[in-house]
Structures are given as structure tokens and as C-alpha cells.
Coordinates of C-alpha atoms in Angstrom, one line a residue:
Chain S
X1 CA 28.5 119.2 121.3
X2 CA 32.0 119.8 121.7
X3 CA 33.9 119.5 125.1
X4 CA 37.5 121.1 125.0
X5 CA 40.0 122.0 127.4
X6 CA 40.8 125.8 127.6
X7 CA 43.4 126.1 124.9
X8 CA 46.7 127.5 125.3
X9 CA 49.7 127.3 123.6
X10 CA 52.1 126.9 126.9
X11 CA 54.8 128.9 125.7
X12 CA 56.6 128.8 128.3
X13 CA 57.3 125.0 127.2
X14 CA 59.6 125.2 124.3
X15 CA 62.6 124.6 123.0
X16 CA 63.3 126.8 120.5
X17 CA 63.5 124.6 116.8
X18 CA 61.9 121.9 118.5
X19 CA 59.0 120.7 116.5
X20 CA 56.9 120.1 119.6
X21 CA 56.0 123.4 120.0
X22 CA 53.6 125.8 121.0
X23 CA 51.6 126.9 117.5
X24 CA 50.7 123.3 117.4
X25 CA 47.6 124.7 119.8
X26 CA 46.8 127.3 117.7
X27 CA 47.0 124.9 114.3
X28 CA 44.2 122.9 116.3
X29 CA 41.8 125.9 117.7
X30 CA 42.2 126.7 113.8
X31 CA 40.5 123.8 113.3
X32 CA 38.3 123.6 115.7
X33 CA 37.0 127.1 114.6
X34 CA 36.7 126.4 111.1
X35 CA 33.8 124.0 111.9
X36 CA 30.9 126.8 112.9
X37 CA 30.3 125.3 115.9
X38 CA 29.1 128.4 118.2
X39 CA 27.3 127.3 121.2
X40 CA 27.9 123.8 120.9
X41 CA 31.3 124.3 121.9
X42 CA 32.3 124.2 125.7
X43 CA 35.3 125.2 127.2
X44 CA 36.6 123.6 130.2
X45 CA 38.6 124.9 132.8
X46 CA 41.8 122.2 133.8
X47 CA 42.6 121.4 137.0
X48 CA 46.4 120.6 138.1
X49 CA 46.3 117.1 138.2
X50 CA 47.3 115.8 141.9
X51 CA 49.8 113.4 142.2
X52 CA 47.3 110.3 143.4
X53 CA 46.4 111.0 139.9
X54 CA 49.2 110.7 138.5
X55 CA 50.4 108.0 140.7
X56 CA 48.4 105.9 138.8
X57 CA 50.3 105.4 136.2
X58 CA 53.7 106.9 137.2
X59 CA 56.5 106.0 139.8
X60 CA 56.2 108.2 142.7
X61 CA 59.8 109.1 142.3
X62 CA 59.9 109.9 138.8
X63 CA 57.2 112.7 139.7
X64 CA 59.8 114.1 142.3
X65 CA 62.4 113.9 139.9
X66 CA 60.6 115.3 136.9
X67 CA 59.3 118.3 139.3
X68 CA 63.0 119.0 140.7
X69 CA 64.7 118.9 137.2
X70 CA 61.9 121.5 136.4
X71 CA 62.3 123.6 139.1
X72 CA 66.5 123.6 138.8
X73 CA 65.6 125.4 135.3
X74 CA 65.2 122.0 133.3
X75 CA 67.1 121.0 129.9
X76 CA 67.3 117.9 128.0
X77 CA 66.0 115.2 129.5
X78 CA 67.7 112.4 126.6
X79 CA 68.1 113.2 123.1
X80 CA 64.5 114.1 121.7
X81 CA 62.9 115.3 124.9
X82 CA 63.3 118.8 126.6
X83 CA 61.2 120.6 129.9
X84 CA 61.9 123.6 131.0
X85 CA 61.3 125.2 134.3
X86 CA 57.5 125.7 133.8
X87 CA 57.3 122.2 132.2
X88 CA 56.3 120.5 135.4
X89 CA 53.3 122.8 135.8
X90 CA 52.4 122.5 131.9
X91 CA 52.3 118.8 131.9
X92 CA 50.4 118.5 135.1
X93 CA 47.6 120.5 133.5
X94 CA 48.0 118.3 130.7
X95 CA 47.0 115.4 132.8
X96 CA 44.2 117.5 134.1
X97 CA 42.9 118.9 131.2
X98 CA 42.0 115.0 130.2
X99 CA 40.0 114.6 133.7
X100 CA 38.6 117.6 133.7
X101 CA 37.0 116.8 129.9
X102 CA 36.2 113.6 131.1
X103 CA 34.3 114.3 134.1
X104 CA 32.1 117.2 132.1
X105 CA 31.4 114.9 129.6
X106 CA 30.3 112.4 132.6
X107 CA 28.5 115.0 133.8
X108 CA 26.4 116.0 130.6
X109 CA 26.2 112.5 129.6
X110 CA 26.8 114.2 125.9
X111 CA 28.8 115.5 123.6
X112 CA 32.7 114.4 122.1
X113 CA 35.6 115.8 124.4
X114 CA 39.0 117.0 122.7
X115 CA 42.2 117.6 124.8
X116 CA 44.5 119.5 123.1
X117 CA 47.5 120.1 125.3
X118 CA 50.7 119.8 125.1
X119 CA 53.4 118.4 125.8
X120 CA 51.7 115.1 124.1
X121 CA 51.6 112.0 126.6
X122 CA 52.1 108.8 124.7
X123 CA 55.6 107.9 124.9
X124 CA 55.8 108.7 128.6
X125 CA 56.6 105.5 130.5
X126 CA 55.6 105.3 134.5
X127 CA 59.5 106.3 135.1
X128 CA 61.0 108.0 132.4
X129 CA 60.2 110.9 130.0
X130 CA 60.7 109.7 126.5
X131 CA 59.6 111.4 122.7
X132 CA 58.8 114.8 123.7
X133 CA 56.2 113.4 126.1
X134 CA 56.5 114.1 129.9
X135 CA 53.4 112.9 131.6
X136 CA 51.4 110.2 129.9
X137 CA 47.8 112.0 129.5
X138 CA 45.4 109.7 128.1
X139 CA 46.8 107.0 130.6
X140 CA 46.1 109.2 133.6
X141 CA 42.1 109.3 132.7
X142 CA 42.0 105.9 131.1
X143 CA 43.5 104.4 134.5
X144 CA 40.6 107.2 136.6
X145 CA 37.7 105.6 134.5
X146 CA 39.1 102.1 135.0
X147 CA 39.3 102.5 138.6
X148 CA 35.9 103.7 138.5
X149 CA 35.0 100.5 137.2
X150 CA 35.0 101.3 133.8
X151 CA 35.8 98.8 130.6
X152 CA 38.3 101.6 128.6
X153 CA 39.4 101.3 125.1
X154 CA 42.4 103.5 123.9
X155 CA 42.4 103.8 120.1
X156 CA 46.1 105.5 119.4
X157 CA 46.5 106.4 115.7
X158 CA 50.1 108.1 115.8
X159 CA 52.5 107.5 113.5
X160 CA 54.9 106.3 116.3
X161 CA 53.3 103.4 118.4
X162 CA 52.1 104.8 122.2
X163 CA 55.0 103.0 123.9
X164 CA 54.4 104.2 127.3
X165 CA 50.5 103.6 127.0
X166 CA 51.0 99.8 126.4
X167 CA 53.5 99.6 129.3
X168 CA 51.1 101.0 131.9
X169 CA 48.2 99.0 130.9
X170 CA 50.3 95.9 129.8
X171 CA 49.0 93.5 132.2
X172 CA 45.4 95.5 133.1
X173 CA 42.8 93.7 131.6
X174 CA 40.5 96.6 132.1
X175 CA 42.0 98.5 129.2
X176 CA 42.2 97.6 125.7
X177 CA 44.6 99.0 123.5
X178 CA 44.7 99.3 119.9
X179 CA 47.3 101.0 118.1
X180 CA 47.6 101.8 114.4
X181 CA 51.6 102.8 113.9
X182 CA 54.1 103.1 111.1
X183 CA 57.2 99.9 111.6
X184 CA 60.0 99.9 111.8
X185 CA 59.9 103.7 113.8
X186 CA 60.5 105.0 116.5
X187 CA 60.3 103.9 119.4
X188 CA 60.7 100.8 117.7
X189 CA 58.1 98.8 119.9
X190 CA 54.0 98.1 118.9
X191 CA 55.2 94.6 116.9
X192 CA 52.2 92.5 116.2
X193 CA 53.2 89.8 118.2
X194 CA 52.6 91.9 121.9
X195 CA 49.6 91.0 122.9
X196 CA 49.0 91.6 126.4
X197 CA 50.8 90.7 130.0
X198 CA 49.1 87.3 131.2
X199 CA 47.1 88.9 132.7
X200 CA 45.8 91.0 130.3
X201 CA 46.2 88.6 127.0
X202 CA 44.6 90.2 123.8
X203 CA 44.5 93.5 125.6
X204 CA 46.6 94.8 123.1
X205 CA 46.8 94.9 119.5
X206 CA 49.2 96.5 117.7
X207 CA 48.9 97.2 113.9
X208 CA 52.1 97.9 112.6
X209 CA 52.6 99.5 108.8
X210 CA 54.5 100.0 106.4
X211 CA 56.4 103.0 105.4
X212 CA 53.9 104.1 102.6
X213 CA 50.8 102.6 103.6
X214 CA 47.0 104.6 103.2
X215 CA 44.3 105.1 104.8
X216 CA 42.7 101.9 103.0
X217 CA 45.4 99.8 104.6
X218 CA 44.4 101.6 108.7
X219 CA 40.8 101.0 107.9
X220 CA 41.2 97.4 106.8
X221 CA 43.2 96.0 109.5
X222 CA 40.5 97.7 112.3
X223 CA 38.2 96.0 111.0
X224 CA 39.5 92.4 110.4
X225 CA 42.0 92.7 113.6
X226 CA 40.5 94.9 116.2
X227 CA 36.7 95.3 115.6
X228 CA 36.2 91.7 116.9
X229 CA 37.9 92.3 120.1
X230 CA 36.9 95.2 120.6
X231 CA 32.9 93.7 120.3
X232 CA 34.2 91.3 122.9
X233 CA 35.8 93.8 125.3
X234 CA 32.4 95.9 125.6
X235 CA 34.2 99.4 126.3
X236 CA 32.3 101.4 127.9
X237 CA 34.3 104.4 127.3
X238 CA 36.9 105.1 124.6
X239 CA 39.3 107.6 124.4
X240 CA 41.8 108.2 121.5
X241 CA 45.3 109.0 121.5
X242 CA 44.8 111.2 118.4
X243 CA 48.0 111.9 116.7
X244 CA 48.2 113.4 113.4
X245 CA 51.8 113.0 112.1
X246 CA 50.3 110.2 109.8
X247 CA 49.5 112.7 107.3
X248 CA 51.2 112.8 104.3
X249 CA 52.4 116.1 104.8
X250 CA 53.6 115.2 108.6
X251 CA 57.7 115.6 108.3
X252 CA 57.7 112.6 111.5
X253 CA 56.3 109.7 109.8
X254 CA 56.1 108.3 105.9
X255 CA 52.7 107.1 106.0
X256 CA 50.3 108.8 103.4
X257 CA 47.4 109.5 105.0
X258 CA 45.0 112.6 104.3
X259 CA 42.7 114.9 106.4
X260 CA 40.1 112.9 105.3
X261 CA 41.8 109.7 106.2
X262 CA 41.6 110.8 109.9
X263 CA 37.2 111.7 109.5
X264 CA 37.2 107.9 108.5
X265 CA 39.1 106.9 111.3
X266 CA 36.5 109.0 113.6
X267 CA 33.8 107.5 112.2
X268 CA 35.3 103.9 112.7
X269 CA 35.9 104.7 116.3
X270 CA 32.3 106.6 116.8
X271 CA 30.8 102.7 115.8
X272 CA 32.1 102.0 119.3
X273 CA 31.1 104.7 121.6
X274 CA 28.9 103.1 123.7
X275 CA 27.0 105.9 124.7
X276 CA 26.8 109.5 124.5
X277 CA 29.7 111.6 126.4
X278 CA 32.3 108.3 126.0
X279 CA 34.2 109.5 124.0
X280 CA 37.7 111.7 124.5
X281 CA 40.2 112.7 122.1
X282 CA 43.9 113.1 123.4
X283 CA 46.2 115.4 121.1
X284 CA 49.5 113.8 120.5
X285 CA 51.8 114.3 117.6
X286 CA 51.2 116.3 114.2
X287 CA 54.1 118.3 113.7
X288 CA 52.6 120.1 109.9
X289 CA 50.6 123.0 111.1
X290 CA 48.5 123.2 108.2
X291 CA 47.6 119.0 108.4
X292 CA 47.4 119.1 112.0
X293 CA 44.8 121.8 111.2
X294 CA 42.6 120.3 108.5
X295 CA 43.2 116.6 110.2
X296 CA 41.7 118.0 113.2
X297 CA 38.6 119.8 111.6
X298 CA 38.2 116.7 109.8
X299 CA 38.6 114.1 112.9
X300 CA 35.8 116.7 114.8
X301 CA 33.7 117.2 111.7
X302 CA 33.2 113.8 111.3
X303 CA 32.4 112.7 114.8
X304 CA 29.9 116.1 115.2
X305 CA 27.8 116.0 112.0
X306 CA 29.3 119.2 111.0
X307 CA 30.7 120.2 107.8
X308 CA 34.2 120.1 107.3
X309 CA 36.4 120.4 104.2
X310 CA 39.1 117.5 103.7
X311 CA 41.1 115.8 101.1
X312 CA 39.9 112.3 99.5
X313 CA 40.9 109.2 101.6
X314 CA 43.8 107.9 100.8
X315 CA 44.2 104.2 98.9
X316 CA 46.0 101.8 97.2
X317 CA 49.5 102.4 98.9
X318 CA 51.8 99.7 100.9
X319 CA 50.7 97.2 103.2
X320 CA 47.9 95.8 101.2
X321 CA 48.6 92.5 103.4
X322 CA 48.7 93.8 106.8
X323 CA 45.3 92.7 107.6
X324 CA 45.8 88.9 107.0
X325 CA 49.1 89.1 108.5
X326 CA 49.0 90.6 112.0
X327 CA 45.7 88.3 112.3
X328 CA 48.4 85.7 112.0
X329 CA 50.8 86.6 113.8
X330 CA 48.4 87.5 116.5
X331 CA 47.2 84.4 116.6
X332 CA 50.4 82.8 117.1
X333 CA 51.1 84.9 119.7
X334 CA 47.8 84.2 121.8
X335 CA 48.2 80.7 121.8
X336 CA 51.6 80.8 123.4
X337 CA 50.5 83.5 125.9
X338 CA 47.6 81.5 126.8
X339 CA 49.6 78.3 126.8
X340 CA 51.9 80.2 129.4
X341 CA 49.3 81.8 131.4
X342 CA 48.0 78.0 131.9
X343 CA 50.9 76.6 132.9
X344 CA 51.2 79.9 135.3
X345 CA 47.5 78.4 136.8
X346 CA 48.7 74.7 137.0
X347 CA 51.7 75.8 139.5
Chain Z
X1 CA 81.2 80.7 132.4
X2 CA 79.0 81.9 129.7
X3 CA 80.5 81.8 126.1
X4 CA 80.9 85.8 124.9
X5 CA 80.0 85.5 121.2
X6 CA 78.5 88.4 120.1
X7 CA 79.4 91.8 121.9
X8 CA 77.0 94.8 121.9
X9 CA 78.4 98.4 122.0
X10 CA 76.4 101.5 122.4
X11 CA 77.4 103.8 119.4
X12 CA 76.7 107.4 119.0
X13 CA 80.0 108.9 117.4
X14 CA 80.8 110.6 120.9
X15 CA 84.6 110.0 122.2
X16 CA 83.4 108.2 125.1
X17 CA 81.5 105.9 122.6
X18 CA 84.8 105.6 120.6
X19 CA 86.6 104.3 124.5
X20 CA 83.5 101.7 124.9
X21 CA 84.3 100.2 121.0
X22 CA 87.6 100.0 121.6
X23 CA 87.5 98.3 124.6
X24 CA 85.0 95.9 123.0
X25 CA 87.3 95.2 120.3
X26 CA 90.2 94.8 122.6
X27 CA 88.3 92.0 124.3
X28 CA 86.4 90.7 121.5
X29 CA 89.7 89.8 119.7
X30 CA 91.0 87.0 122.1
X31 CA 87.6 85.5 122.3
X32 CA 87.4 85.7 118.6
X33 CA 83.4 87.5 119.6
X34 CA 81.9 89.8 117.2
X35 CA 81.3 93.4 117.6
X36 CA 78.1 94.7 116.7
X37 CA 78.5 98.7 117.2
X38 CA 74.4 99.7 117.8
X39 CA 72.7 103.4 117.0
X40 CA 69.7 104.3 118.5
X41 CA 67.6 106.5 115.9
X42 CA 65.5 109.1 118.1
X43 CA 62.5 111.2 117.2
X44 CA 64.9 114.0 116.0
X45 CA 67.3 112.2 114.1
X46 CA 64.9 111.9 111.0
X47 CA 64.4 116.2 111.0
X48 CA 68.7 116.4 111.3
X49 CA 69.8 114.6 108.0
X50 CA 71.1 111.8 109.8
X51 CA 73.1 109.5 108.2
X52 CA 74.8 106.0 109.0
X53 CA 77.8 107.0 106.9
X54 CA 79.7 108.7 109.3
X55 CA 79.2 106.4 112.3
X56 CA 80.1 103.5 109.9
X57 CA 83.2 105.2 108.7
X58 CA 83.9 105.3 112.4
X59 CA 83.6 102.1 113.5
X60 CA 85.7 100.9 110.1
X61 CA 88.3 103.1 110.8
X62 CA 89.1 101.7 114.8
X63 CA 88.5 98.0 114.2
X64 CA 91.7 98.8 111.3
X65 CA 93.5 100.5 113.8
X66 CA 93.4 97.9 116.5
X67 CA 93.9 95.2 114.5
X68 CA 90.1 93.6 113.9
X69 CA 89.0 92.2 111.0
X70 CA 86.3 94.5 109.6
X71 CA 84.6 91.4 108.7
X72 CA 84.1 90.8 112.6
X73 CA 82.5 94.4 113.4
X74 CA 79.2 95.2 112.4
X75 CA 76.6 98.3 112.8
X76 CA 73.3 98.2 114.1
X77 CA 70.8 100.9 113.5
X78 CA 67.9 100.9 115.5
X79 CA 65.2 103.0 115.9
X80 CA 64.2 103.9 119.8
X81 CA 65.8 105.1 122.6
X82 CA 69.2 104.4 123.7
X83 CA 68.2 102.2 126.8
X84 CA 65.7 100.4 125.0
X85 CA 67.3 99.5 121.5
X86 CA 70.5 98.2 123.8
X87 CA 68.1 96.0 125.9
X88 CA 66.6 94.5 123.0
X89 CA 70.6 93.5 121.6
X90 CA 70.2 90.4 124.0
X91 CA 67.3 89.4 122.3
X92 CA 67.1 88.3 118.3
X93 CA 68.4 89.0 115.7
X94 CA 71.7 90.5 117.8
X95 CA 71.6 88.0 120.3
X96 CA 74.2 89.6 122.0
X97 CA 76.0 88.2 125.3
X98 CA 77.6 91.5 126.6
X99 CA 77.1 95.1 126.7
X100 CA 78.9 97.8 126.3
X101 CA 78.3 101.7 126.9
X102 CA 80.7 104.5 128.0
X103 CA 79.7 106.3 130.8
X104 CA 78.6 109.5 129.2
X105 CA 77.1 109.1 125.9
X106 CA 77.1 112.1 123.2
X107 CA 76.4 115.1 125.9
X108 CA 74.0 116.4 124.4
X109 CA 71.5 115.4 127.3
X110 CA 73.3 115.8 131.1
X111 CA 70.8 113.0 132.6
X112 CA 71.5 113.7 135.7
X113 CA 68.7 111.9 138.0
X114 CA 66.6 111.0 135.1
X115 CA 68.3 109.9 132.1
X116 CA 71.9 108.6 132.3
X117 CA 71.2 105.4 129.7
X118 CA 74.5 103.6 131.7
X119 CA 72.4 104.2 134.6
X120 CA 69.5 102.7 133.2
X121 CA 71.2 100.0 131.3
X122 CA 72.4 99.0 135.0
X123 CA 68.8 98.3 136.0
X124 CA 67.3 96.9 133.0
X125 CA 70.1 94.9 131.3
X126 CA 69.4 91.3 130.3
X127 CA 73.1 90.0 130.2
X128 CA 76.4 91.6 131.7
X129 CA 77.0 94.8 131.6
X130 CA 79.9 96.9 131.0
X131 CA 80.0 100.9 131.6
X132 CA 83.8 101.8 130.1
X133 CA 84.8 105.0 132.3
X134 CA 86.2 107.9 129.9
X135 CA 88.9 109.8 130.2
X136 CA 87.0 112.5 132.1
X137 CA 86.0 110.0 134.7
X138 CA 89.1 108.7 136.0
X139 CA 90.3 111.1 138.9
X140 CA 93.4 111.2 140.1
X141 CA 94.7 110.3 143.7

């Protein structure tokens, strides 16, 4: 069973030749539709996410600022970013949509939720809009379940690495992140050797990639980087920044994956579901209409059983060593953080 | 006093970027520093044919005109946000000792409450700041 926010494009969020834009929606209830799925899809209503929610994650007065920048008829908030004066109201729905999935799939105790809003959420930092992203989404339920005293992994598999994401959670040991992102990109963070606040050491684990790298290369690395931690963390619910700008096709990235790339990056991530109804998938980026389409059918295909078409997985590109070395230089980077957390404890 | 070695200058072609380099290069000259004029590559710049051509054309042509050794100016092209990229300067491989932005940037974002990068810079810098007024700033009596 499905569980997906009401869609809507949000056309009153655009910027006219931005590439954030509202068809994006539409390129993913394409998807979505191509699967068959009839009853066993169920559409839920968002609420407007209240700013205690959102105060979770975000500075109080960056809220009032976003809001009044809104409402005095918005513009460009730096050079990639733009909100307009119905952006406030959009993103906070955005933020909503995510609870509102979450809480009916805690309610059914079933079923795979997708959130496909927009703007995306993963670049947003607690202060400051940044990458097209205003509110931070999958943060705002991630930090809900955690503060329901839940173990929460975020799996973000974007082309760009989920800046603002690692920033909130940074020193919360309560949520794991794992990121899969093309380096050097924008926003030029998610190297291998941040591992967590000291609080929070190996709480997060960046994979960074090479221009040119395949699906082969993703798949590898989760499973000789992350897969042990994330056995150790126990999650018991994981939601997944689910970008789709790592296609081949994607005009934002240069890494080579396929549709099908992204079904065997669902199924990799359905090993660690915990349970039935754990499991939330966050639209962020995926700018080609026609991949973000087929990546999505794929991505939900693949976690539902049902039958989707998709390209071959992609192999055999750059970044054959990634594995071996982020293990390395992960490792290096634990020790110190531990070493320092230690010497934190002695004083 | 901390030794000034390497100076950092926020670089986006705009004029009031021009006014921040060329008041780096006026001071970088008696304390024989280098210049290191840094771009910050957004999310857009990738869809907009951007090249480092023109910016390094730039930065060429005012280190000749006031005198600098080409040798001693350098650009940096980073990929993030303004704030961020010029953050990380003071950190390896720039290593840089000062910072330098003009007040305004390119214009094409009026940051108002939320995203003036000087602003920022102000709150976030890890070594001494320096926000070069332009032209447009200085009022008259």
C-alpha cells in the first residue's frame, strides 16, 4: 500500500525558468500512476505544519523572517533560491505533508509513504534558505519521530549532499544519516571525514562520488560503509531523502545512474525497514521530467511488489575504490572524534 | 599581531567585488600576502554556461593595473554558497588569514533580512573580517 500526500503542483511557487518547478509533481503522479496501483493507493490530506513543528529544527526567527519576506511579495532569497509570496504557505504544507504521511502510516502500521512536495527540503539549514529548499521537510518528521523516542535513519540519495539535514542532526545521536552524493558539488559539504558532533560520532556517513560513478559504485559503498552501522543503530523508522538528479539524464549532477539504479537503491533500503509502515520517502531534487518519472515508478515499484518498467542498473563507471576508501577515511576520522570526545569526559 | 599571509576575497565579477580585490591587493602588497580571489559555484551556475574565464580575466587584468605580480593573485573556485565557501578559506588548502567581501555582492539577490553574505560572514567568520563599502554606500554629509 501506498501512502501519499495529496499532490499538487504549487504553482503559485515558481520562478519562471527555474528548474525547481511545478511539473516536477506531475512527472511524479506520472509515475506513480503508471504502476496500477488502484486501491492500494491512499491519499492524504496535509496539514499546515505549526511552528513547534517546525521549531524543531529551525531558528524561531528565521520562520518570522521567511514568513515576512513571503508576505512583502518575496524574491530571491541568494543566488539559486527564490519564494514568492505564497511560498511561505507552500513550504509549510511541505513540512506537513511529511507528518501527516507519517502519522497514517503510524496509524495503519502498513504500507510505504511518498511525500512529493515541493519546494524540496534538504539544503535548508535551521536559519537560512539555501538550494531551492526553504523548509527542511524530512528533518521536520525525522526530529517528530525522534522526539517520540524513535531510533531514525535518513538515507539521502541526491546528487548534491543534504547539507542542511546533517547540520540539524549533527550532534543528535538519535538520527543516523547516510548520504550517497556526487564530490566535489555543490554545496560542497558531505566529505567522508564528517562523522558526527561528539555527541553524535558515527551518526553520519557521508559517501562522496565521483563525477561519473554508477549505480554499482552507490550499492557497494552501502554495503561495506553503511550497512554495518546502520545494523548497529537499530532504526526503527527510516525515511529517505529521495532525490533523483543522479540520473543520467538529470542536467544537476554527472553521475550515471538509471531508473533502475534507483529500484536497487529501494530495495537496499527496504532490508532495513524494521517493520511495516517505517518507511517515508521525501521528494527532493530530479530536475529531467521524464527520469524523475521512470526513477520514481521504479523507486515505488520496487519497494511495492509491483511491476514497473526501468532501464538496466548502471555499472562499471568511476569510483570503483570508493568503498575501501571512505572506510578509511572514516576510520581515521572516528578515532580522532572519539579521542576528543574522551578528552571532553576527562575535563 | 597575527602575520597576514594569505588574503581571501569574495569574487563574483560584480563592481563592488572589483572595490573588495582592489582593496585586497592594495594591502596585500606592503605585506608581500597573497591574494586568492574565491567564486562560489551555486546550483544554477552549472544550467548558465558558467565559465571561470571571465572572472579570471578579471582578476589578471586589476592585479596589472595596480601593480601586483600576477604571480601573487590566484582564483579559487568553489562549489557552495557564498557564506559557506568563504568560511571554509580559513581552513586548508586556502588557509587564508583575512577576508574580504564588498558589501553588496552581484545584486542579483537583495538579502535584505535573510541573506546579505557580509552579514553573515560577520557572524560566522573564523579570522578578521573585512566588508569594503562601495561606492553606493558612502553617503555624503
Amino acid at each position: 500500500m501506498l501512502i501519499v500526500n495529496e499532490l499538487t503542483e504549487n504553482a503559485a511557487h515558481e520562478d519562471p525558468g527555474h528548474p525547481e518547478r511545478p511539473e516536477r509533481v506531475g512527472a511524479v503522479a506520472a509515475g506513480i500512476s503508471s504502476l496500477h496501483l488502484g486501491g492500494d493507493v491512499v491519499s492524504v490530506a496535509p496539514h499546515r505544519a505549526t511552528r513547534a513543528e517546525l521549531a524543531r529544527v529551525h531558528d524561531g526567527i528565521y520562520l518570522d523572517e521567511l514568513g515576512a519576506y513571503c508576505y512583502a511579495g518575496g524574491g530571491n532569497l541568494d543566488e539559486d533560491t527564490y519564494a514568492t509570496y505564497d511560498s511561505w504557505a507552500i513550504a509549510q504544507f511541505a513540512a506537513g505533508a511529511g507528518l501527516a504521511v507519517v502519522d497514517e502510516l503510524t496509524r495503519r502500521g502498513d504500507g510505504v509513504g511518498f511525500v512529493a512536495v515541493r519546494p524540496p527540503g534538504h539544503h535548508a539549514l535551521a536559519d537560512r534558505a539555501m538550494g531551492f529548499c526553504l523548509l527542511n521537510n524530512v528533518a521536520v518528521s525525522a526530529a517528530a519521530l525522534a522526539d517520540r523516542g524513535e531510533r531514525v535513519l535518513i538515507v539521502d540519495w541526491d546528487v548534491h549532499h543534504g547539507n542542511g539535514t546533517q547540520s540539524m542532526f549533527w550532534n543528535d545521536p538519535r538520527v543516523l544519516y547516510v548520504s550517497t552524493h556526487q564530490w566535489p558539488l555543490f554545496p560542497g559539504t558531505g566529505v567522508a571525514q564528517e562523522v558526527g558532533g561528539l555527541d553524535a560520532v558515527d551518526r553520519t556517513i557521508n559517501i562522496p562520488v565521483p563525477p561519473g560513478a554508477t549505480g554499482d559504485t552507490l550499492a557497494r559503498a552501502l554495503d561495506e560503509v553503511a550497512a554495518p552501522v546502520i545494523d548497529e543503530f537499530d532504526p526503527t523508522w527510516v525515511l529517505v531523502s529521495a532525490g533523483y538528479d543522479a540520473h543520467r539524464a538529470d542536467p544537476m549532477g554527472d553521475l550515471l545512474l538509471t531508473s533502475g539504479d534507483f529500484a536497487m537503491l529501494a530495495r537496499r533500503v527496504r532490508e532495513v525497514v524494521p517493520a511495516p509502515g517505517r518507511l517515508a520517502l521525501f521528494l527532493e531534487g530530479g530536475y529531467n521530467l521524464e527520469a524523475l518519472r521512470t526513477s520514481v515508478a521504479a523507486t515505488l515499484g520496487a519497494l511495492l511488489d509491483a511491476p514497473f518498467d526501468a532501464a538496466a542498473p548502471s555499472a562499471g563507471g568511476a569510483g570503483g575504490d570508493v568503498a575501501a576508501r571512505v572506510r578509511e577515511q572514516r576510520r581515521v576520522a572516528l578515532d580522532q572524534a572519539r579521542a576528543a570526545r574522551e578528552r571532553e569526559e576527562d575535563e | 599581531m597575527t602575520d597576514i599571509r594569505t588574503i581571501a576575497v569574495g569574487f563574483d565579477g560584480s563592481p563592488d567585488s572589483e572595490v573588495a580585490l582592489v582593496w585586497a591587493l592594495d594591502l596585500a602588497a606592503p605585506l608581500g600576502a597573497r591574494v586568492v580571489a574565491v567564486h562560489a559555484r551555486g546550483l544554477l551556475s552549472r544550467l548558465e554556461g558558467w565559465s571561470s574565464s571571465v572572472l579570471e580575466s578579471t582578476v589578471t587584468r586589476l592585479a596589472r593595473e595596480h601593480g601586483v605580480s600576477v604571480g601573487d593573485v590566484s582564483v579559487c573556485v568553489e562549489e557552495g554558497d557564498a557564506c559557506s565557501v568563504l568560511v571554509r578559506c580559513s581552513r586548508p588548502p586556502v588557509d587564508a588569514d583575512l577576508l574580504v567581501v564588498g558589501s553588496r555582492g552581484d545584486g542579483k539577490h537583495p538579502g535584505l533580512l535573510l541573506g546579505s553574505t557580509s552579514l553573515e560572514l560577520a557572524q560566522r567568520a573564523e579570522v578578521a573580517l573585512v566588508i569594503v563599502p562601495s561606492a553606493h554606500d558612502v553617503v555624503s554629509p
